[in-house]
Amino acid sequence: MPRPANPFVRERLLDAGLALFHARGINAVGIKEVTDTAGVPKGSFYSYYNSKNDFVAGVIDHYWAEVIRDHGVLLTDTSAPPVRRLVAFFKSLTQEHAERGFALGCLLGNLALELTDDNGEARQRLADIMDQWSALIGECLTQARSAGDVTATTDTTELASMIIECWEGAVMRGRVDRSRVPFDRFLTVSLPRLIGHGPGICLRARRESAC
């Protein structure tokens, strides 16, 4: 009878895959490199994942869970006004990129450029997470509109997708330039214009210790 899966081994595999995929992409990393980095035998990989594509989908989930854990709470903190929450969320993500020297980019955006039709499961997982991300931001925008802080007339779910797409572009440019300038431009120019808010939004939030 096979032994049950060990959650600690699974976590080590996911951590190793996340670090390797984020730094080098999925096509440049093989399963043996993942298992060597995780410190587990290569054969044990298949006790947890049916294929590399299955594993990539798991890593995407793992990455998104970390984003929600570390930053997502800022979007749902009802003690702060919704626009301030939105700015705080992207400021928090910017700080994480700064700590990595703006060198890695966003794993979701990076994988979106690599995945093909052959990566069907992983690509679908990525699409699902993008929808979840849009829904989280869309809910924040709906609350902001109700409070009169968002004047853009675009549907909030569509507006949320536009914000994410603009953010991913800023992350990509920041990775190319190894610079926070695109991130700051997103916060002080792009985001305020998209939501129909004044250009001083980020500066005001910083003065209130929320940006």
CSV table of C-alpha atoms in Angstrom, one decimal:
chain,number,residue,atom,x,y,z
A,1,MET,CA,0.0,0.0,0.0
A,2,PRO,CA,1.5,3.4,-1.0
A,3,ARG,CA,2.4,5.8,1.7
A,4,PRO,CA,0.1,8.9,2.0
A,5,ALA,CA,1.5,12.1,0.6
A,6,ASN,CA,3.6,14.2,3.0
A,7,PRO,CA,2.3,17.8,3.1
A,8,PHE,CA,5.8,19.0,4.1
A,9,VAL,CA,7.4,17.4,1.0
A,10,ARG,CA,4.7,18.9,-1.2
A,11,GLU,CA,5.4,22.3,0.4
A,12,ARG,CA,9.1,22.0,-0.3
A,13,LEU,CA,8.4,21.1,-4.0
A,14,LEU,CA,6.1,24.0,-4.4
A,15,ASP,CA,8.6,26.4,-2.8
A,16,ALA,CA,11.4,25.1,-5.0
A,17,GLY,CA,9.2,25.3,-8.1
A,18,LEU,CA,8.1,28.9,-7.3
A,19,ALA,CA,11.7,30.1,-6.7
A,20,LEU,CA,13.0,28.4,-9.9
A,21,PHE,CA,10.1,29.3,-12.2
A,22,HIS,CA,10.1,32.9,-11.0
A,23,ALA,CA,13.8,33.3,-11.6
A,24,ARG,CA,14.1,31.4,-14.8
A,25,GLY,CA,10.7,30.5,-16.2
A,26,ILE,CA,9.1,27.1,-16.6
A,27,ASN,CA,10.8,26.0,-19.9
A,28,ALA,CA,14.3,26.3,-18.5
A,29,VAL,CA,13.6,24.3,-15.4
A,30,GLY,CA,13.3,20.5,-15.3
A,31,ILE,CA,11.7,18.3,-12.7
A,32,LYS,CA,15.1,17.0,-11.5
A,33,GLU,CA,16.2,20.5,-10.7
A,34,VAL,CA,13.0,21.1,-8.8
A,35,THR,CA,13.4,17.9,-6.7
A,36,ASP,CA,17.2,18.6,-6.2
A,37,THR,CA,16.4,22.1,-4.9
A,38,ALA,CA,13.6,20.7,-2.7
A,39,GLY,CA,15.9,18.0,-1.4
A,40,VAL,CA,13.6,15.1,-2.3
A,41,PRO,CA,14.2,12.1,-4.6
A,42,LYS,CA,13.0,12.7,-8.2
A,43,GLY,CA,10.8,9.6,-8.1
A,44,SER,CA,8.8,11.0,-5.2
A,45,PHE,CA,7.7,13.9,-7.4
A,46,TYR,CA,5.1,11.7,-9.1
A,47,SER,CA,3.5,10.8,-5.7
A,48,TYR,CA,2.3,14.4,-5.7
A,49,TYR,CA,1.9,15.5,-9.3
A,50,ASN,CA,1.0,13.6,-12.4
A,51,SER,CA,3.1,15.8,-14.8
A,52,LYS,CA,5.1,19.0,-14.9
A,53,ASN,CA,2.0,20.8,-16.2
A,54,ASP,CA,0.1,19.6,-13.2
A,55,PHE,CA,2.9,20.9,-11.0
A,56,VAL,CA,3.0,24.3,-12.8
A,57,ALA,CA,-0.7,24.7,-12.0
A,58,GLY,CA,0.1,23.9,-8.3
A,59,VAL,CA,2.9,26.5,-8.3
A,60,ILE,CA,0.5,29.1,-9.7
A,61,ASP,CA,-2.0,28.3,-6.9
A,62,HIS,CA,0.9,28.5,-4.3
A,63,TYR,CA,2.0,31.9,-5.6
A,64,TRP,CA,-1.5,33.3,-5.6
A,65,ALA,CA,-2.0,32.0,-2.0
A,66,GLU,CA,1.1,33.9,-1.0
A,67,VAL,CA,-0.1,37.1,-2.7
A,68,ILE,CA,-3.5,36.9,-0.9
A,69,ARG,CA,-1.8,36.1,2.4
A,70,ASP,CA,0.7,39.0,2.2
A,71,HIS,CA,-1.2,41.6,0.3
A,72,GLY,CA,-4.8,40.6,-0.3
A,73,VAL,CA,-5.9,41.5,3.2
A,74,LEU,CA,-5.3,45.2,2.3
A,75,LEU,CA,-8.1,45.0,-0.3
A,76,THR,CA,-10.6,43.7,2.2
A,77,ASP,CA,-9.8,45.8,5.3
A,78,THR,CA,-13.1,47.6,5.7
A,79,SER,CA,-11.6,49.9,8.4
A,80,ALA,CA,-10.0,51.9,5.5
A,81,PRO,CA,-11.8,53.7,2.6
A,82,PRO,CA,-11.8,51.5,-0.5
A,83,VAL,CA,-9.6,53.8,-2.7
A,84,ARG,CA,-7.0,53.9,0.1
A,85,ARG,CA,-7.2,50.1,0.3
A,86,LEU,CA,-6.6,49.8,-3.5
A,87,VAL,CA,-3.5,52.1,-3.3
A,88,ALA,CA,-2.2,50.3,-0.3
A,89,PHE,CA,-2.4,46.9,-2.1
A,90,PHE,CA,-0.4,48.1,-5.0
A,91,LYS,CA,2.1,49.9,-2.8
A,92,SER,CA,2.6,46.7,-0.9
A,93,LEU,CA,3.2,44.8,-4.1
A,94,THR,CA,5.6,47.5,-5.2
A,95,GLN,CA,7.6,47.1,-2.0
A,96,GLU,CA,7.9,43.4,-2.5
A,97,HIS,CA,9.3,44.0,-6.0
A,98,ALA,CA,11.7,46.6,-4.6
A,99,GLU,CA,13.0,44.1,-2.1
A,100,ARG,CA,13.9,41.8,-5.1
A,101,GLY,CA,15.6,44.6,-7.0
A,102,PHE,CA,12.7,44.7,-9.5
A,103,ALA,CA,14.4,41.7,-11.2
A,104,LEU,CA,11.8,38.9,-11.1
A,105,GLY,CA,8.6,40.5,-12.3
A,106,CYS,CA,5.2,39.0,-11.5
A,107,LEU,CA,5.1,35.2,-11.8
A,108,LEU,CA,1.5,35.4,-13.2
A,109,GLY,CA,2.6,37.8,-15.9
A,110,ASN,CA,5.8,35.9,-16.7
A,111,LEU,CA,4.0,32.6,-17.1
A,112,ALA,CA,1.3,34.2,-19.2
A,113,LEU,CA,4.1,34.8,-21.8
A,114,GLU,CA,5.4,31.2,-21.6
A,115,LEU,CA,2.3,29.0,-21.4
A,116,THR,CA,1.0,27.5,-24.6
A,117,ASP,CA,-2.0,25.3,-25.6
A,118,ASP,CA,0.1,22.3,-24.4
A,119,ASN,CA,-0.1,23.7,-20.9
A,120,GLY,CA,-3.8,23.6,-20.8
A,121,GLU,CA,-4.3,22.9,-17.1
A,122,ALA,CA,-1.8,25.6,-16.0
A,123,ARG,CA,-3.2,28.1,-18.4
A,124,GLN,CA,-6.7,27.6,-17.2
A,125,ARG,CA,-5.5,28.0,-13.6
A,126,LEU,CA,-3.8,31.2,-14.5
A,127,ALA,CA,-7.0,32.4,-16.2
A,128,ASP,CA,-9.1,31.5,-13.1
A,129,ILE,CA,-6.7,33.4,-10.8
A,130,MET,CA,-6.8,36.5,-13.0
A,131,ASP,CA,-10.6,36.3,-12.7
A,132,GLN,CA,-10.3,36.1,-8.9
A,133,TRP,CA,-8.0,39.1,-8.9
A,134,SER,CA,-10.3,41.1,-11.0
A,135,ALA,CA,-13.2,40.2,-8.7
A,136,LEU,CA,-11.3,41.3,-5.6
A,137,ILE,CA,-10.4,44.7,-7.1
A,138,GLY,CA,-13.8,45.0,-8.7
A,139,GLU,CA,-15.5,44.7,-5.3
A,140,CYS,CA,-13.2,47.4,-3.9
A,141,LEU,CA,-14.0,49.6,-6.9
A,142,THR,CA,-17.8,49.0,-6.4
A,143,GLN,CA,-17.5,50.2,-2.8
A,144,ALA,CA,-15.4,53.2,-3.8
A,145,ARG,CA,-18.0,54.1,-6.4
A,146,SER,CA,-20.8,53.9,-3.8
A,147,ALA,CA,-18.7,56.2,-1.6
A,148,GLY,CA,-18.3,58.7,-4.5
A,149,ASP,CA,-14.6,58.2,-4.8
A,150,VAL,CA,-14.6,56.6,-8.2
A,151,THR,CA,-16.0,58.6,-11.1
A,152,ALA,CA,-15.1,56.3,-14.0
A,153,THR,CA,-18.2,55.0,-15.6
A,154,THR,CA,-16.7,51.7,-16.8
A,155,ASP,CA,-18.2,48.5,-15.3
A,156,THR,CA,-16.1,47.8,-12.2
A,157,THR,CA,-15.2,44.3,-13.2
A,158,GLU,CA,-13.9,45.5,-16.6
A,159,LEU,CA,-12.2,48.4,-14.9
A,160,ALA,CA,-10.5,46.0,-12.5
A,161,SER,CA,-9.2,44.0,-15.4
A,162,MET,CA,-7.8,47.2,-17.0
A,163,ILE,CA,-6.1,48.1,-13.8
A,164,ILE,CA,-4.4,44.7,-13.6
A,165,GLU,CA,-3.4,44.9,-17.2
A,166,CYS,CA,-1.8,48.3,-16.6
A,167,TRP,CA,-0.1,47.0,-13.5
A,168,GLU,CA,1.4,44.0,-15.3
A,169,GLY,CA,2.7,46.4,-17.9
A,170,ALA,CA,4.4,48.5,-15.2
A,171,VAL,CA,5.9,45.4,-13.7
A,172,MET,CA,7.3,44.2,-17.0
A,173,ARG,CA,8.9,47.6,-17.7
A,174,GLY,CA,10.2,47.8,-14.2
A,175,ARG,CA,11.8,44.4,-14.7
A,176,VAL,CA,13.4,45.5,-17.9
A,177,ASP,CA,14.8,48.7,-16.4
A,178,ARG,CA,15.4,47.3,-12.9
A,179,SER,CA,13.6,50.4,-11.7
A,180,ARG,CA,10.7,51.5,-9.6
A,181,VAL,CA,9.9,54.4,-11.9
A,182,PRO,CA,7.1,52.4,-13.8
A,183,PHE,CA,5.6,51.4,-10.5
A,184,ASP,CA,5.5,54.9,-9.2
A,185,ARG,CA,4.0,56.1,-12.6
A,186,PHE,CA,1.3,53.4,-12.2
A,187,LEU,CA,0.4,54.7,-8.7
A,188,THR,CA,0.6,58.4,-9.4
A,189,VAL,CA,-0.7,58.6,-13.0
A,190,SER,CA,-2.2,55.5,-14.4
A,191,LEU,CA,-4.3,54.3,-11.5
A,192,PRO,CA,-5.8,57.7,-10.7
A,193,ARG,CA,-6.7,58.3,-14.3
A,194,LEU,CA,-8.3,54.8,-14.7
A,195,ILE,CA,-10.6,55.3,-11.7
A,196,GLY,CA,-11.3,58.9,-12.4
A,197,HIS,CA,-9.7,60.1,-9.2
A,198,GLY,CA,-7.5,63.1,-8.7
A,199,PRO,CA,-3.7,62.7,-9.4
A,200,GLY,CA,-2.8,63.3,-5.8
A,201,ILE,CA,-4.3,60.0,-4.6
A,202,CYS,CA,-1.1,58.3,-3.7
A,203,LEU,CA,0.4,61.3,-2.0
A,204,ARG,CA,-2.7,61.8,0.1
A,205,ALA,CA,-2.6,58.1,1.1
A,206,ARG,CA,1.1,58.4,2.0
A,207,ARG,CA,0.4,61.3,4.3
A,208,GLU,CA,-2.3,59.2,6.0
A,209,SER,CA,0.2,56.3,6.4
A,210,ALA,CA,-1.8,54.1,4.1
A,211,CYS,CA,0.2,54.4,0.9
